Amino acid sequence: MTEEPLTAKRSSPPPKKGRKVAIFGDTKACPQAVRAAQNADVLVHEATFAAGDEETAERMFHSTVSDAAKLAWQANVQQLYLTHISAHYTEEEQRLMLERQAQTIFPASKVVGDFDVFDI
């Protein structure tokens, strides 16, 4: 009895769809961002300032939670993780406020911290 040769196709599990992750750190909104993040499974975006602080964010070359949430909505991403939150927002209540501000625009928004781990 002759066995069929062992090939990668026979010995590998079935292919699994990849994941698309878009990361925007330490930046303000830019026109190319929507195209770059289009249909991403996850968007990780800095959100240094609260909604309403757009002038400060623009001057400091950063983003607000609203900026990040609008991008997530426009790019049709699945999940938005907000990072690089200003040290002005250290209390848990403040971080929850930022999360709620983003969620009014893009419900699948979450403020995350350093070393948090998520399945994608």
PDB file of C-alpha atoms in Angstrom:
ATOM      1  CA  MET A   1       0.000   0.000   0.000  1.00  0.00           C
ATOM      2  CA  THR A   2       1.441   3.353  -1.067  1.00  0.00           C
ATOM      3  CA  GLU A   3       0.772   6.381   1.032  1.00  0.00           C
ATOM      4  CA  GLU A   4       0.227   9.793  -0.402  1.00  0.00           C
ATOM      5  CA  PRO A   5       3.180  12.142   0.251  1.00  0.00           C
ATOM      6  CA  LEU A   6       2.835  14.459   3.226  1.00  0.00           C
ATOM      7  CA  THR A   7       2.271  17.997   1.960  1.00  0.00           C
ATOM      8  CA  ALA A   8       1.579  21.290   3.674  1.00  0.00           C
ATOM      9  CA  LYS A   9      -1.993  21.097   2.453  1.00  0.00           C
ATOM     10  CA  ARG A  10      -2.535  17.718   4.122  1.00  0.00           C
ATOM     11  CA  SER A  11      -0.714  18.501   7.373  1.00  0.00           C
ATOM     12  CA  SER A  12      -1.969  22.039   8.064  1.00  0.00           C
ATOM     13  CA  PRO A  13      -5.253  23.041   9.642  1.00  0.00           C
ATOM     14  CA  PRO A  14      -7.790  24.733   7.367  1.00  0.00           C
ATOM     15  CA  PRO A  15      -6.941  28.344   6.558  1.00  0.00           C
ATOM     16  CA  LYS A  16      -8.299  30.969   8.921  1.00  0.00           C
ATOM     17  CA  LYS A  17      -9.246  34.462   7.855  1.00  0.00           C
ATOM     18  CA  GLY A  18      -6.702  37.020   9.019  1.00  0.00           C
ATOM     19  CA  ARG A  19      -7.477  40.019  11.140  1.00  0.00           C
ATOM     20  CA  LYS A  20      -7.017  43.641  10.193  1.00  0.00           C
ATOM     21  CA  VAL A  21      -5.796  45.954  12.938  1.00  0.00           C
ATOM     22  CA  ALA A  22      -5.328  49.682  12.355  1.00  0.00           C
ATOM     23  CA  ILE A  23      -3.237  51.640  14.862  1.00  0.00           C
ATOM     24  CA  PHE A  24      -3.140  55.424  15.098  1.00  0.00           C
ATOM     25  CA  GLY A  25      -0.948  56.658  17.928  1.00  0.00           C
ATOM     26  CA  ASP A  26       0.071  60.099  19.055  1.00  0.00           C
ATOM     27  CA  THR A  27      -1.642  61.785  16.116  1.00  0.00           C
ATOM     28  CA  LYS A  28      -4.497  64.005  15.089  1.00  0.00           C
ATOM     29  CA  ALA A  29      -7.058  63.149  12.442  1.00  0.00           C
ATOM     30  CA  CYS A  30      -5.820  62.962   8.863  1.00  0.00           C
ATOM     31  CA  PRO A  31      -7.680  62.512   5.566  1.00  0.00           C
ATOM     32  CA  GLN A  32      -6.059  59.142   4.760  1.00  0.00           C
ATOM     33  CA  ALA A  33      -7.107  57.543   8.053  1.00  0.00           C
ATOM     34  CA  VAL A  34     -10.526  56.324   6.879  1.00  0.00           C
ATOM     35  CA  ARG A  35      -9.025  54.467   3.935  1.00  0.00           C
ATOM     36  CA  ALA A  36      -6.253  52.976   6.076  1.00  0.00           C
ATOM     37  CA  ALA A  37      -8.689  51.721   8.736  1.00  0.00           C
ATOM     38  CA  GLN A  38     -11.472  50.666   6.335  1.00  0.00           C
ATOM     39  CA  ASN A  39     -13.268  47.515   7.564  1.00  0.00           C
ATOM     40  CA  ALA A  40     -10.671  46.790  10.257  1.00  0.00           C
ATOM     41  CA  ASP A  41     -11.519  44.246  12.916  1.00  0.00           C
ATOM     42  CA  VAL A  42      -9.901  46.536  15.493  1.00  0.00           C
ATOM     43  CA  LEU A  43      -8.942  50.195  15.511  1.00  0.00           C
ATOM     44  CA  VAL A  44      -6.523  51.255  18.243  1.00  0.00           C
ATOM     45  CA  HIS A  45      -6.555  55.040  18.384  1.00  0.00           C
ATOM     46  CA  GLU A  46      -5.127  57.615  20.733  1.00  0.00           C
ATOM     47  CA  ALA A  47      -7.739  59.773  22.428  1.00  0.00           C
ATOM     48  CA  THR A  48      -5.788  62.227  24.504  1.00  0.00           C
ATOM     49  CA  PHE A  49      -8.649  64.650  25.089  1.00  0.00           C
ATOM     50  CA  ALA A  50     -12.371  64.598  25.853  1.00  0.00           C
ATOM     51  CA  ALA A  51     -15.093  65.558  23.400  1.00  0.00           C
ATOM     52  CA  GLY A  52     -15.316  69.336  23.316  1.00  0.00           C
ATOM     53  CA  ASP A  53     -11.548  69.830  23.591  1.00  0.00           C
ATOM     54  CA  GLU A  54     -11.019  69.815  19.820  1.00  0.00           C
ATOM     55  CA  GLU A  55      -9.157  73.136  19.782  1.00  0.00           C
ATOM     56  CA  THR A  56      -6.656  71.926  22.363  1.00  0.00           C
ATOM     57  CA  ALA A  57      -6.278  68.596  20.583  1.00  0.00           C
ATOM     58  CA  GLU A  58      -5.656  70.319  17.250  1.00  0.00           C
ATOM     59  CA  ARG A  59      -3.090  72.670  18.778  1.00  0.00           C
ATOM     60  CA  MET A  60      -1.296  69.762  20.496  1.00  0.00           C
ATOM     61  CA  PHE A  61      -1.490  67.456  17.428  1.00  0.00           C
ATOM     62  CA  HIS A  62      -3.627  64.910  19.266  1.00  0.00           C
ATOM     63  CA  SER A  63      -7.143  63.517  18.980  1.00  0.00           C
ATOM     64  CA  THR A  64     -10.288  63.603  21.075  1.00  0.00           C
ATOM     65  CA  VAL A  65     -12.453  60.602  21.857  1.00  0.00           C
ATOM     66  CA  SER A  66     -14.927  62.039  19.338  1.00  0.00           C
ATOM     67  CA  ASP A  67     -12.283  62.174  16.607  1.00  0.00           C
ATOM     68  CA  ALA A  68     -11.424  58.515  17.162  1.00  0.00           C
ATOM     69  CA  ALA A  69     -15.074  57.432  17.354  1.00  0.00           C
ATOM     70  CA  LYS A  70     -15.957  59.289  14.146  1.00  0.00           C
ATOM     71  CA  LEU A  71     -13.092  57.595  12.346  1.00  0.00           C
ATOM     72  CA  ALA A  72     -14.222  54.174  13.624  1.00  0.00           C
ATOM     73  CA  TRP A  73     -17.747  54.834  12.392  1.00  0.00           C
ATOM     74  CA  GLN A  74     -16.641  56.214   9.001  1.00  0.00           C
ATOM     75  CA  ALA A  75     -14.212  53.332   8.446  1.00  0.00           C
ATOM     76  CA  ASN A  76     -16.770  50.680   9.432  1.00  0.00           C
ATOM     77  CA  VAL A  77     -14.493  49.015  11.985  1.00  0.00           C
ATOM     78  CA  GLN A  78     -15.720  46.360  14.402  1.00  0.00           C
ATOM     79  CA  GLN A  79     -14.097  47.526  17.662  1.00  0.00           C
ATOM     80  CA  LEU A  80     -12.430  50.754  18.818  1.00  0.00           C
ATOM     81  CA  TYR A  81      -9.834  50.735  21.603  1.00  0.00           C
ATOM     82  CA  LEU A  82      -8.992  54.195  22.924  1.00  0.00           C
ATOM     83  CA  THR A  83      -5.451  54.700  24.224  1.00  0.00           C
ATOM     84  CA  HIS A  84      -2.988  57.462  25.152  1.00  0.00           C
ATOM     85  CA  ILE A  85      -5.491  59.145  27.462  1.00  0.00           C
ATOM     86  CA  SER A  86      -4.256  62.405  29.013  1.00  0.00           C
ATOM     87  CA  ALA A  87      -3.006  62.319  32.604  1.00  0.00           C
ATOM     88  CA  HIS A  88      -5.811  64.808  33.317  1.00  0.00           C
ATOM     89  CA  TYR A  89      -8.198  61.843  33.281  1.00  0.00           C
ATOM     90  CA  THR A  90      -6.798  59.567  35.996  1.00  0.00           C
ATOM     91  CA  GLU A  91      -9.971  58.748  37.917  1.00  0.00           C
ATOM     92  CA  GLU A  92     -12.036  55.748  36.836  1.00  0.00           C
ATOM     93  CA  GLU A  93     -15.137  57.978  36.576  1.00  0.00           C
ATOM     94  CA  GLN A  94     -13.312  60.267  34.143  1.00  0.00           C
ATOM     95  CA  ARG A  95     -12.200  57.337  31.997  1.00  0.00           C
ATOM     96  CA  LEU A  96     -15.778  56.034  31.932  1.00  0.00           C
ATOM     97  CA  MET A  97     -16.955  59.515  30.873  1.00  0.00           C
ATOM     98  CA  LEU A  98     -14.511  59.419  27.937  1.00  0.00           C
ATOM     99  CA  GLU A  99     -15.722  55.939  26.996  1.00  0.00           C
ATOM    100  CA  ARG A 100     -19.360  57.061  27.085  1.00  0.00           C
ATOM    101  CA  GLN A 101     -18.542  60.114  24.938  1.00  0.00           C
ATOM    102  CA  ALA A 102     -17.036  57.841  22.293  1.00  0.00           C
ATOM    103  CA  GLN A 103     -19.905  55.349  22.562  1.00  0.00           C
ATOM    104  CA  THR A 104     -22.460  58.037  21.661  1.00  0.00           C
ATOM    105  CA  ILE A 105     -20.812  58.088  18.226  1.00  0.00           C
ATOM    106  CA  PHE A 106     -19.449  54.538  17.980  1.00  0.00           C
ATOM    107  CA  PRO A 107     -21.009  52.076  20.475  1.00  0.00           C
ATOM    108  CA  ALA A 108     -18.181  49.500  20.260  1.00  0.00           C
ATOM    109  CA  SER A 109     -15.691  51.891  21.925  1.00  0.00           C
ATOM    110  CA  LYS A 110     -13.590  51.016  24.956  1.00  0.00           C
ATOM    111  CA  VAL A 111     -10.962  52.967  26.901  1.00  0.00           C
ATOM    112  CA  VAL A 112      -8.037  50.627  27.485  1.00  0.00           C
ATOM    113  CA  GLY A 113      -4.870  50.799  29.531  1.00  0.00           C
ATOM    114  CA  ASP A 114      -1.257  49.811  29.143  1.00  0.00           C
ATOM    115  CA  PHE A 115      -0.716  46.043  29.036  1.00  0.00           C
ATOM    116  CA  ASP A 116      -4.417  45.228  28.579  1.00  0.00           C
ATOM    117  CA  VAL A 117      -4.874  42.068  26.490  1.00  0.00           C
ATOM    118  CA  PHE A 118      -7.745  41.314  24.106  1.00  0.00           C
ATOM    119  CA  ASP A 119      -8.635  38.513  21.718  1.00  0.00           C
ATOM    120  CA  ILE A 120      -9.105  39.732  18.177  1.00  0.00           C
TER     121      ILE A 120
END
